[in-house]
Structure formats: C-alpha cells, structure tokens
Short mmCIF file of C-alpha atoms in Angstrom, two decimals:
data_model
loop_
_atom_site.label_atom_id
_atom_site.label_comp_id
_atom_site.label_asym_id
_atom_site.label_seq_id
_atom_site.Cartn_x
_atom_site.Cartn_y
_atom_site.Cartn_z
CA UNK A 646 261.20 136.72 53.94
CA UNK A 647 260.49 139.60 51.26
CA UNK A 648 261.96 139.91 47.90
CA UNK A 649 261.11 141.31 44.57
CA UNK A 650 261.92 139.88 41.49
CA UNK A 651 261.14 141.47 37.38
CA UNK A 652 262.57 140.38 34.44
CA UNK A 653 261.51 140.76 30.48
CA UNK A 654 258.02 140.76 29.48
CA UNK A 655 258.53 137.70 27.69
CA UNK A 656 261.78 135.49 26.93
CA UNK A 657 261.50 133.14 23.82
CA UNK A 658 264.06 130.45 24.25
CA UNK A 659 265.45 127.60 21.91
CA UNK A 660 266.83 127.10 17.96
CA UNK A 661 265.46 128.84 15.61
CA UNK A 662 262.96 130.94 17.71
CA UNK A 663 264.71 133.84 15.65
CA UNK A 664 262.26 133.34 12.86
CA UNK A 665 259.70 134.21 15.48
CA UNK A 666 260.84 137.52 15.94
CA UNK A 667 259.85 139.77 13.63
CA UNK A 668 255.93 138.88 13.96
CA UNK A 669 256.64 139.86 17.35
CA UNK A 670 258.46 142.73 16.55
CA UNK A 671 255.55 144.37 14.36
CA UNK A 672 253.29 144.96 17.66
CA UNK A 673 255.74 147.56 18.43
CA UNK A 674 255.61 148.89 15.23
CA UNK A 675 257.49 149.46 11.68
CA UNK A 676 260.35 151.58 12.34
CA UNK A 677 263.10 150.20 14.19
CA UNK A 678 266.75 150.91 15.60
CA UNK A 679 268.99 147.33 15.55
CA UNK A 680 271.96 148.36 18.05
CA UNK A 681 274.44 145.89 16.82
CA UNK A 682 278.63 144.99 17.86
CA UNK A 683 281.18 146.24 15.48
CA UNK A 684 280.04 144.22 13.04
CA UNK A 685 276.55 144.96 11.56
CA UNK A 686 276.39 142.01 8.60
CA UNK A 687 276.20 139.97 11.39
CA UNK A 688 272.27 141.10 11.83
CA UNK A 689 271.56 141.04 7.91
CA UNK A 690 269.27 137.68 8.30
CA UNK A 691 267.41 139.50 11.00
CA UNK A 692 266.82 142.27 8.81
CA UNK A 693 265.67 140.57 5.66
CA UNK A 694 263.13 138.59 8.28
CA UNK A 695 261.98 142.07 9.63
CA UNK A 696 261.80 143.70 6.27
CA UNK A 697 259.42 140.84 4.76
CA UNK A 698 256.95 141.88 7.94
CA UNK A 699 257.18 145.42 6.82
CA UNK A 700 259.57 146.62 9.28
CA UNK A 701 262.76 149.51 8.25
CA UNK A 702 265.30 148.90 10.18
CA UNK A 703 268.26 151.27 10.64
CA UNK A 704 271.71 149.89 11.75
CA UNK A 705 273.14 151.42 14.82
CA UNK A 706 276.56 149.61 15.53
CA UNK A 707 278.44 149.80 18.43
CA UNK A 708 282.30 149.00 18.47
CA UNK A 709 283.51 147.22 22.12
CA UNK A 710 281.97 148.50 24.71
CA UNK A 711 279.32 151.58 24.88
CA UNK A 712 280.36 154.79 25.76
CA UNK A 713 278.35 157.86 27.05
CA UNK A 714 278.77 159.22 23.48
CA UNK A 715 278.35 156.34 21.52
CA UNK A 716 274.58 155.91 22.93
CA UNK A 717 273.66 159.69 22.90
CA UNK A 718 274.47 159.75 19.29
CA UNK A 719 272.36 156.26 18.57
CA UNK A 720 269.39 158.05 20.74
CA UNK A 721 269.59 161.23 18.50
CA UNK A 722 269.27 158.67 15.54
CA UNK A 723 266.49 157.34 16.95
CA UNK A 724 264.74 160.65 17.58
CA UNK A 725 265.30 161.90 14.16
CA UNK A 726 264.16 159.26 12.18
CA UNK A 727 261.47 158.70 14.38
CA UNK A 728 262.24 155.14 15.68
CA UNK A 729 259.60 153.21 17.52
CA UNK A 730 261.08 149.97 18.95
CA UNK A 731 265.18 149.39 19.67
CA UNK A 732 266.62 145.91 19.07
CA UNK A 733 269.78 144.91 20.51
CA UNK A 734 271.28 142.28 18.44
CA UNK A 735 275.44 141.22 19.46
CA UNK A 736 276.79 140.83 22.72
CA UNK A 737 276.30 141.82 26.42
CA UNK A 738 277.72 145.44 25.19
CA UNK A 739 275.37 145.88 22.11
CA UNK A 740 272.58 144.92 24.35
CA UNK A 741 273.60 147.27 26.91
CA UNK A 742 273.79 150.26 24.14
CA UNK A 743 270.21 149.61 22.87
CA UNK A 744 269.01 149.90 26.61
CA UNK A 745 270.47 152.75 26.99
CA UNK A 746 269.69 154.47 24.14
CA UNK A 747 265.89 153.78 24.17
CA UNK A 748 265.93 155.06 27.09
CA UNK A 749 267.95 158.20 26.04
CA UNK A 750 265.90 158.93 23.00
CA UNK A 751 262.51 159.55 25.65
CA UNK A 752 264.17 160.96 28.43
CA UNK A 753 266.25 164.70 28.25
CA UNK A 754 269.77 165.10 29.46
CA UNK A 755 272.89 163.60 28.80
CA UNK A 756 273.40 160.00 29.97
CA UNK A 757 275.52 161.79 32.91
CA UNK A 758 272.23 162.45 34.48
CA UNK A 759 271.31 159.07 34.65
CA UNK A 760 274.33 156.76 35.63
CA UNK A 761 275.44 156.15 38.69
CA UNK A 762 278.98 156.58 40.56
CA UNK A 763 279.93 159.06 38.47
CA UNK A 764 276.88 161.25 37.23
CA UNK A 765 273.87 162.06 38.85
CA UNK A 766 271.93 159.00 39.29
CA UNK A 767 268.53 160.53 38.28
CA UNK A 768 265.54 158.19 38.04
CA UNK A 769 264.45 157.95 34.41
CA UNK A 770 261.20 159.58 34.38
CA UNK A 771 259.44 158.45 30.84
CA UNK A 772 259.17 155.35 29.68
CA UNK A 773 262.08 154.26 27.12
CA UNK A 774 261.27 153.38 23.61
CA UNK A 775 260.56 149.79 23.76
CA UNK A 776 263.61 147.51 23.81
CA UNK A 777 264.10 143.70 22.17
CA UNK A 778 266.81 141.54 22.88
CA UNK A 779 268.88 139.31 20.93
CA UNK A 780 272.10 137.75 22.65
CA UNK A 781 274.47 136.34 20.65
CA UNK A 782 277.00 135.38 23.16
CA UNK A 783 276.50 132.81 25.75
CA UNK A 784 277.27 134.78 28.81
CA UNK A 785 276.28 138.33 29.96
CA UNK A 786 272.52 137.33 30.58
CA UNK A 787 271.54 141.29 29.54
CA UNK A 788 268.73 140.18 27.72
CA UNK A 789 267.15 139.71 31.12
CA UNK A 790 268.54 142.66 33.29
CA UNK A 791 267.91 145.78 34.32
CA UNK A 792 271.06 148.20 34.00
CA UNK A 793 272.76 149.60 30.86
CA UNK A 794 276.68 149.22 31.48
CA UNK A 795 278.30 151.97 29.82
CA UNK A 796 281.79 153.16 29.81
CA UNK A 797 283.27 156.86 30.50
CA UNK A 798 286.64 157.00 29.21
CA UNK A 799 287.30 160.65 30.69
CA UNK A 800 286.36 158.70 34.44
CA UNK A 801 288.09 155.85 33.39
CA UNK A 802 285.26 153.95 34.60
CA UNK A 803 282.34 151.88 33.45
CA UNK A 804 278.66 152.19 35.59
CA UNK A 805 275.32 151.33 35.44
CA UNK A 806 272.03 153.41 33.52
CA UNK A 807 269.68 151.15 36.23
CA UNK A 808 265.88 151.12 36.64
CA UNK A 809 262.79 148.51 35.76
CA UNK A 810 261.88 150.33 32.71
CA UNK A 811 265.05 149.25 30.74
CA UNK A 812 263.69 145.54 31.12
CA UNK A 813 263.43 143.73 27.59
CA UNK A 814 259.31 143.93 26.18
CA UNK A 815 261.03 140.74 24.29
CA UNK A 816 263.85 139.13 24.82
CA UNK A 817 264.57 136.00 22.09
CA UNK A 818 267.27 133.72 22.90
CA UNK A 819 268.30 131.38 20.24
CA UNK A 820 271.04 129.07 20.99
CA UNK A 821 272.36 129.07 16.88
CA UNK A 822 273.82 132.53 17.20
CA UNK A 823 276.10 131.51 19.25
CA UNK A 824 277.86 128.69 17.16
CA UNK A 825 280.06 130.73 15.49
CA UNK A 826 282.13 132.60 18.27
CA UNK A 827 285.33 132.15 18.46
CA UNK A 828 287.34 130.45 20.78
CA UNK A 829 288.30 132.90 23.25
CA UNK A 830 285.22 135.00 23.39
CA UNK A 831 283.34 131.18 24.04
CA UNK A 832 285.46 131.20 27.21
CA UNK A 833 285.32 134.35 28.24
CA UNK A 834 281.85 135.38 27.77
CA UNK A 835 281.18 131.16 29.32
CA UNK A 836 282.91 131.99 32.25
CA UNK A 837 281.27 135.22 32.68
CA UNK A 838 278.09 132.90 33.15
CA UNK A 839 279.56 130.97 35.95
CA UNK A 840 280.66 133.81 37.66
CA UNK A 841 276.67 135.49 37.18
CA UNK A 842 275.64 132.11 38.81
CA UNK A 843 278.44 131.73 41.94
CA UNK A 844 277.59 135.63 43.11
CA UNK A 845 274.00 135.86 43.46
CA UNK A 846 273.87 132.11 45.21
CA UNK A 847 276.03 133.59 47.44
CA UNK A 848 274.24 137.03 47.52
CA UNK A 849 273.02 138.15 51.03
CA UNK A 850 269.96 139.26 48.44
CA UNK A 851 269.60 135.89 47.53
CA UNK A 852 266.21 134.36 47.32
CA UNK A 853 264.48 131.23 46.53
CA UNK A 854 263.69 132.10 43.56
CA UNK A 855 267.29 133.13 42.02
CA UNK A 856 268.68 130.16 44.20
CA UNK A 857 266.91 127.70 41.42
CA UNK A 858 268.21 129.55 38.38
CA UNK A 859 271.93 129.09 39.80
CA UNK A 860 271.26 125.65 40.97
CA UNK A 861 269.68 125.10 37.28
CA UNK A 862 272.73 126.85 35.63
CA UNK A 863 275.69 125.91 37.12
CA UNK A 864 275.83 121.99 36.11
CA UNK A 865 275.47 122.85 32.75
CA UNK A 866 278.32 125.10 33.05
CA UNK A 867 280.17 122.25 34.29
CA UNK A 868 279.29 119.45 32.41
CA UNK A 869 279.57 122.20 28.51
CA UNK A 870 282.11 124.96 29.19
CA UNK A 871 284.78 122.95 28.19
CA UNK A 872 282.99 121.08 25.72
CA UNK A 873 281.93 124.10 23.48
CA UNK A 874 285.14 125.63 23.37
CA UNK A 875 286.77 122.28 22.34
CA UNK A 876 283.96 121.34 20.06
CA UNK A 877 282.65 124.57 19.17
CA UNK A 878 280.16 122.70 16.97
CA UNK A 879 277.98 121.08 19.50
CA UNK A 880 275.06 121.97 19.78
CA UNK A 881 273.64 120.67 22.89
CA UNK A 882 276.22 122.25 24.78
CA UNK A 883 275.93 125.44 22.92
CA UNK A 884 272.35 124.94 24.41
CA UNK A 885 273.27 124.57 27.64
CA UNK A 886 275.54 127.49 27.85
CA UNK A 887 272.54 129.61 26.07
CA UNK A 888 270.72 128.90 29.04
CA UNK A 889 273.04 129.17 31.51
CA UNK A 890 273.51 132.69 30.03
CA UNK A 891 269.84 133.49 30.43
CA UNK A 892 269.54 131.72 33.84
CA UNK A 893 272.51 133.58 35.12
CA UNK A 894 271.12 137.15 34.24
CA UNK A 895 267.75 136.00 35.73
CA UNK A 896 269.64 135.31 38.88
CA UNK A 897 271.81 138.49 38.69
CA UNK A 898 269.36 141.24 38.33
CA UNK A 899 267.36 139.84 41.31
CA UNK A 900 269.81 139.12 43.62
CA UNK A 901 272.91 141.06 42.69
CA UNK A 902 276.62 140.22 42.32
CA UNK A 903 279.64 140.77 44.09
CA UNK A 904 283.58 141.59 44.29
CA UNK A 905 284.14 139.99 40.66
CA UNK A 906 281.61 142.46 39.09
CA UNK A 907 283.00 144.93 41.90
CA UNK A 908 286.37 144.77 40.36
CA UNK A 909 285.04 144.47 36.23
CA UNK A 910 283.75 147.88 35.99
CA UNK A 911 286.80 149.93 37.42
CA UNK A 912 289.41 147.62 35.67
CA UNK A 913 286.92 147.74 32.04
CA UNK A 914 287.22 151.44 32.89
CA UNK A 915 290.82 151.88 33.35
CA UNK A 916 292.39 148.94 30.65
CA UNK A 917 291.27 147.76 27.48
CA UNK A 918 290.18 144.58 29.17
CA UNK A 919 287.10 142.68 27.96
CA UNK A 920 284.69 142.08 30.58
CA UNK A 921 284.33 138.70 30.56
CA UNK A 922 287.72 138.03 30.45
CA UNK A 923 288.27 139.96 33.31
CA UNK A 924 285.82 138.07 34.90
CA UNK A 925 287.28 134.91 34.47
CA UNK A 926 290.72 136.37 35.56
CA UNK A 927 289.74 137.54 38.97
CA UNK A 928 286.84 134.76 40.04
CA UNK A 929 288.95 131.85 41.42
CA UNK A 930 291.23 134.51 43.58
CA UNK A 931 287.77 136.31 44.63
CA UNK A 932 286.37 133.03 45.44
CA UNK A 933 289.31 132.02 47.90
CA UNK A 934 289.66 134.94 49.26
CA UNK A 935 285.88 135.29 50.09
CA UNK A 936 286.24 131.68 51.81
CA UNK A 937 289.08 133.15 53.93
CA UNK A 938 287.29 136.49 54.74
CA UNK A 939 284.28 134.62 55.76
CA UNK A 940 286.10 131.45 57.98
CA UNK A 941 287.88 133.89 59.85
CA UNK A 942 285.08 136.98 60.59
CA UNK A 943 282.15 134.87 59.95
CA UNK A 944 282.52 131.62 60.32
CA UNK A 945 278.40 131.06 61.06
CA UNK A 946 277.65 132.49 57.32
CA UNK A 947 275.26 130.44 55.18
CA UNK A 948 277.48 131.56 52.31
CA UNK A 949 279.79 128.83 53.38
CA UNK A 950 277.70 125.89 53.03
CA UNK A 951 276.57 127.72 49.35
CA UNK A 952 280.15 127.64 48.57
CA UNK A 953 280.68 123.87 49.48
CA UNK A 954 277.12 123.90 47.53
CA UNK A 955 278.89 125.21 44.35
CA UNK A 956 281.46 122.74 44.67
CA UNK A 957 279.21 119.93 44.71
CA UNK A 958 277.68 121.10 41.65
CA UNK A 959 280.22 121.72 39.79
CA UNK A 960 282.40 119.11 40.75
CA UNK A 961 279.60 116.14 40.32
CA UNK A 962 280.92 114.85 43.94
CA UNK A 963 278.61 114.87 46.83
CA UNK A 964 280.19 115.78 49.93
CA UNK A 965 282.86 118.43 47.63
CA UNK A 966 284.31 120.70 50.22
CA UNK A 967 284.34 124.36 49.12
CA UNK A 968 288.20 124.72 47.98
CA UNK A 969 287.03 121.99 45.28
CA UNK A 970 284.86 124.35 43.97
CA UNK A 971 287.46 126.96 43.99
CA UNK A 972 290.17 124.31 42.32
CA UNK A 973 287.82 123.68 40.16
CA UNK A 974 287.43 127.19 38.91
CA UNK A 975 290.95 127.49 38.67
CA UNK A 976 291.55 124.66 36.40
CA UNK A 977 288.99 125.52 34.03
CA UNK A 978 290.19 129.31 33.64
CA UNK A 979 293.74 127.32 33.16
CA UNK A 980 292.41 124.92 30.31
CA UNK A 981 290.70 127.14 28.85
CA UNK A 982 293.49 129.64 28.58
CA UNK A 983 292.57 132.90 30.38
CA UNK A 984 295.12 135.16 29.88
CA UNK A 985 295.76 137.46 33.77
CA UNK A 986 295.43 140.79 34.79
CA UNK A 987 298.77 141.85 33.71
CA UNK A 988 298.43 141.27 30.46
CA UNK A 989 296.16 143.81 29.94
CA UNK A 990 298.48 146.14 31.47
CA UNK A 991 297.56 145.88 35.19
CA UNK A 992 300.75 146.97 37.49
CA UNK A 993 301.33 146.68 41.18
CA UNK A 994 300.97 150.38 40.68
CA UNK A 995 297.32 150.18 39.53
CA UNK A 996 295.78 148.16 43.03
CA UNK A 997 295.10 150.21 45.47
CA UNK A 998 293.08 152.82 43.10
CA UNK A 999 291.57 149.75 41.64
CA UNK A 1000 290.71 148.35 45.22
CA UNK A 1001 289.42 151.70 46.27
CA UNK A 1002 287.56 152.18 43.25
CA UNK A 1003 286.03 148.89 43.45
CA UNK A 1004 284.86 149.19 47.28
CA UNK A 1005 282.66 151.79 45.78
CA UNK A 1006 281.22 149.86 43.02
CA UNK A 1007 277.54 148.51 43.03
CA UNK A 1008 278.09 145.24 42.59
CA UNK A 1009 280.44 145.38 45.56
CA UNK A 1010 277.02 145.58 47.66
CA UNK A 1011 275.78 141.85 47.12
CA UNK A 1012 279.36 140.24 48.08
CA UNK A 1013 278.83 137.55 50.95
CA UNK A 1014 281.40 139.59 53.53
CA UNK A 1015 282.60 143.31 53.36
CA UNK A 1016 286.61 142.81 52.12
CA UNK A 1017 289.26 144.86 53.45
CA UNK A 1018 291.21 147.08 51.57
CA UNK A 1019 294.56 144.51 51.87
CA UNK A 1020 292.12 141.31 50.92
CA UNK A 1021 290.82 143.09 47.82
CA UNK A 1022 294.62 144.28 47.06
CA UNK A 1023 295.13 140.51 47.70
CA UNK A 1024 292.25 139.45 44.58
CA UNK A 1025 293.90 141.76 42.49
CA UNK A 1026 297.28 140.59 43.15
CA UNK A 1027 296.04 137.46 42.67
CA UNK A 1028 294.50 137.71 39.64
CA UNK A 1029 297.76 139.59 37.98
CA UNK A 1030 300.35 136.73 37.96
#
C-alpha cells in the first residue's frame, strides 16, 4: 500500500469560527486581496472584522466562473498594490480565482504556462502569495484542494492550475454562510458534494484514509440534502452539508474523481452550464453506466461492492444492492429539480466532441473502468433528456 495525502495547513470548522479569522489572518500580514463572486457586499462583515485587526483589504470580484484573464488581472492587482496574503471568500469559483491568482502574482508568465490540457503545464516554481479560504457554498470542497479550475473561453474549455503549493495556509469553514443560498444553487452545489464523495470511494487511487471522509460524508448527504433545500433554515443540516463539503474535497484531492468531473470541465467550457449543476445532471447516468461497464469487463472490481457500499449508505438499508444507490441518486436530482443537459443547450450534435474531449480530461484518470467512446456518448445522452 503507498499513498500520499496534503491538504490545508489548518481547517477551522463550525458557526461562527468567522470571527476567528482575522487574528489569524494578521500572521500573514496587513495588506490583503479578498477574491470574492459577483457580488462583493457579500464579504463586507469580513472586512470590517479584518479592518478592526489592522488589515486593508482590497476587493477583487470575480463574476461566474474564472477565466485566464480574469485572474491575471487580479494578480497584477495584487503586485501593484503590494498584497501579502489572498483570501477567497464566495463559492468553489471565487476560491479557485484567489488560488490562482496568488499564485500568478509570484510566478511570471501567463496562466497558459501553467494549466494543463490546453497550455503548457509548467510546474509553478515560487511559492504563491499565501492563500485563505472561505467557502460559502456547501459543495465544491476547494477550500481543501489543490488545483485552480479556470475557464478559457477561446478553448472552450475549463482545466486545472494544479500543484501542493496552491493548498489553503487557512482554510475557515463556517456553516452560517451558507444559510442564505438560494434554492437551486443549495442543490446544485449539495449534489456536487455527493458526487466529490461517490468518485474518490470508487477511485482506483482510493485509500484508507479518503475512504473515511466519504464514508463520514455521504450519510449526511442523505439524511440533509433534501432537508436544506426544503427548509433552507436549518441549521443542523446546513451543518452537515458544510461538512460534507469539506469532507468531500478532502477525499477528492487525495484520491481523485472520475467521468462526472471528466465530463464538467469540457461541458463548463463549451455551455454556460454551472458546474454543479452539471454535476448533478450527469451523476446518476455516469453511475449506471459505470455499473454496466464494470459487470460486463470487470466483473471481479472492488468498485462494485463500493457501489453496493454507497447504496447502503445512502439508502439507510443494509444489504442495498448497487442500482438502489443509483435510484436513489436519481430521485433526489428529480425532487430536487435538476434541470438536464439540454437545457443548457447541449445537442445530439455536441457528444461526440464532448465524449472525446472528456476522455482527455484529468479527472477522467480516477474513474473505476476506462469507458468507451459509445458508453460515454451513452452518459451524455443520458444526461440530456
């Protein structure tokens, strides 16, 4: 057995641990980038915490998802006014932006050099400014990864700034911020989380260390999905899902993903398709296709009994046979109303360059069983009715 596993230099987790920030923030010093969504007023608390410790802050916001220019103009910013410490405060994509561009604003070159697929793939070779992380969202886990996902619309593609050094010094995970999403980004960014948890158990890279954060995360998925996006209110589910956020970008970044995440970054690339919606849309259809792939080609796999696994946990029965898990998948994504492929503008047209471009993707790597061209056509079709 060998694996490796690195996350954040330290993760704060629980209401209210926001008001613990700022102290901690001072050790990196009193100028300071916050990388926020669209919305900066959203970070205003933060701010007025940071300023009574003596911090400046200067707001970097980010609208949707980053793109290669978006975070070379926030690491110029930070270069000029001679920022010491980034903090990412919003959403998997505003946490994303402040990796990448405290990383940018130490190392030359365009992002290009650094991302891979489509640029260069270059090892960063300085340390990055130091990054904190504030999620917002219950559901991408970045505050505990390793990559920067950033989006090229002239590739019409999204990939990966990756390396150790973009791990969070901090990352502070307070279950409060997340009270007052709405509706559909609850379930998307929710269902993200499940999907973070199903693809690393299943993971060839899976270890035992990432096998307890999914085991950990997925019941609380299962028994508070639902529950926060009926009752958006409660606050021990918003808990849960807080932590099934952090537990599935734990297991994620040490153990990979798989043909969900494959698909995300060419279809983010290509459609104006949030990623965790996407997510949602293609992980029952990945799911039962997976389960075919393997049954027929490998039929020995120990990602079989992790799927019946799944099913047991989210399910609550003992003895759940892996199409329960997949069922139940499917009638969660119903309830909570994810909207398909298609309507994001995905076309028969669109699969095959979508399948191809996905059988190149990263996260491709970590599925359970290499997918043929037709059974990832298959996902897709799936996924678009």
């Amino acid at each position: 057995m060998r694996f490796e596993f690195a996350t954040a230099g330290r993760i704060l987790f629980g209401p209210g641990t926001l008001k613990e920030l700022p102290a901690l923030a001072r050790t990196y010093g009193t100028r300071a980038l916050v990388v926020t969504g669209s919305n900066p007023d959203r970070a205003e608390t933060l701010r007025r915490m940071m300023a009574d410790q003596g911090i400046t802050c200067r707001t970097c916001p980010i609208a949707g998802e980053p793109t290669l220019e978006a975070v070379e103009r926030g690491a110029e910013t930070a270069r000029q006014e001679g920022i010491e410490f980034v903090l990412g405060f919003g959403g998997g994509s505003a946490l994303d932006a402040a990796k990448a561009v405290a990383a940018l604003a130490t190392n030359a070159g365009p992002a290009l050099d650094y991302l891979e697929i489509i640029g260069r793939g270059r090892p960063l070779t300085k340390p990055p400014l130091p990054f904190l992380a504030v999620p917002t969202t219950a559901g991408t886990g970045a505050e505990v990864t390793r990559n920067a996902v950033i989006a090229s619309p002239v590739h019409r593609v999204k990939a990966s700034l990756r390396s150790p050094l973009l791990l969070a010094r901090v990352a502070v995970v307070d279950p409060e911020l997340t009270r007052d999403l709405p509706p559909a980004l609850t379930a998307a960014t929710g269902l993200d989380a499940l999907t973070q948890l199903i693809e690393p158990y299943v993971s060839p890279r899976a270890h035992p260390l990432t096998d307890g954060f999914c085991v950990e995360g997925l019941p609380r998925v299962a028994r508070s999905l639902r529950r926060v996006w009926e009752a958006p209110g409660d606050a021990a589910a918003r808990e849960d899902m807080a932590l099934a956020s952090l537990l599935s970008g734990l297991a994620l970044a040490n153990a990979g993903l798989g043909a969900v995440h494959g698909f995300a970054a060419p279809v983010g690339g290509r459609f104006a398709a949030p990623h965790g919606a996407v997510c949602a849309a293609l992980l029952p259809h990945a799911m039962e296709v997976n389960l075919q792939a393997l049954r027929s080609r490998q039929p020995e796999s120990p990602a079989l009994k992790r799927f019946e696994h799944i099913a047991c946990l989210l399910t609550g029965r003992s003895g759940a046979v892996a199409e329960e898990g997949v069922a139940w998948v499917r009638e969660v994504t119903a309830h909570l109303q994810i909207p398909s492929l298609r309507s994001y503008g995905v076309t028969e047209a669109d699969f095959v360059p979508l399948a191809e471009a996905a059988a190149q993707a990263s996260s491709m790597k970590g599925n359970p069983v290499e997918l043929t061209t037709a059974e990832r056509i298959e996902i897709l079709r799936r996924a678009s009715r």
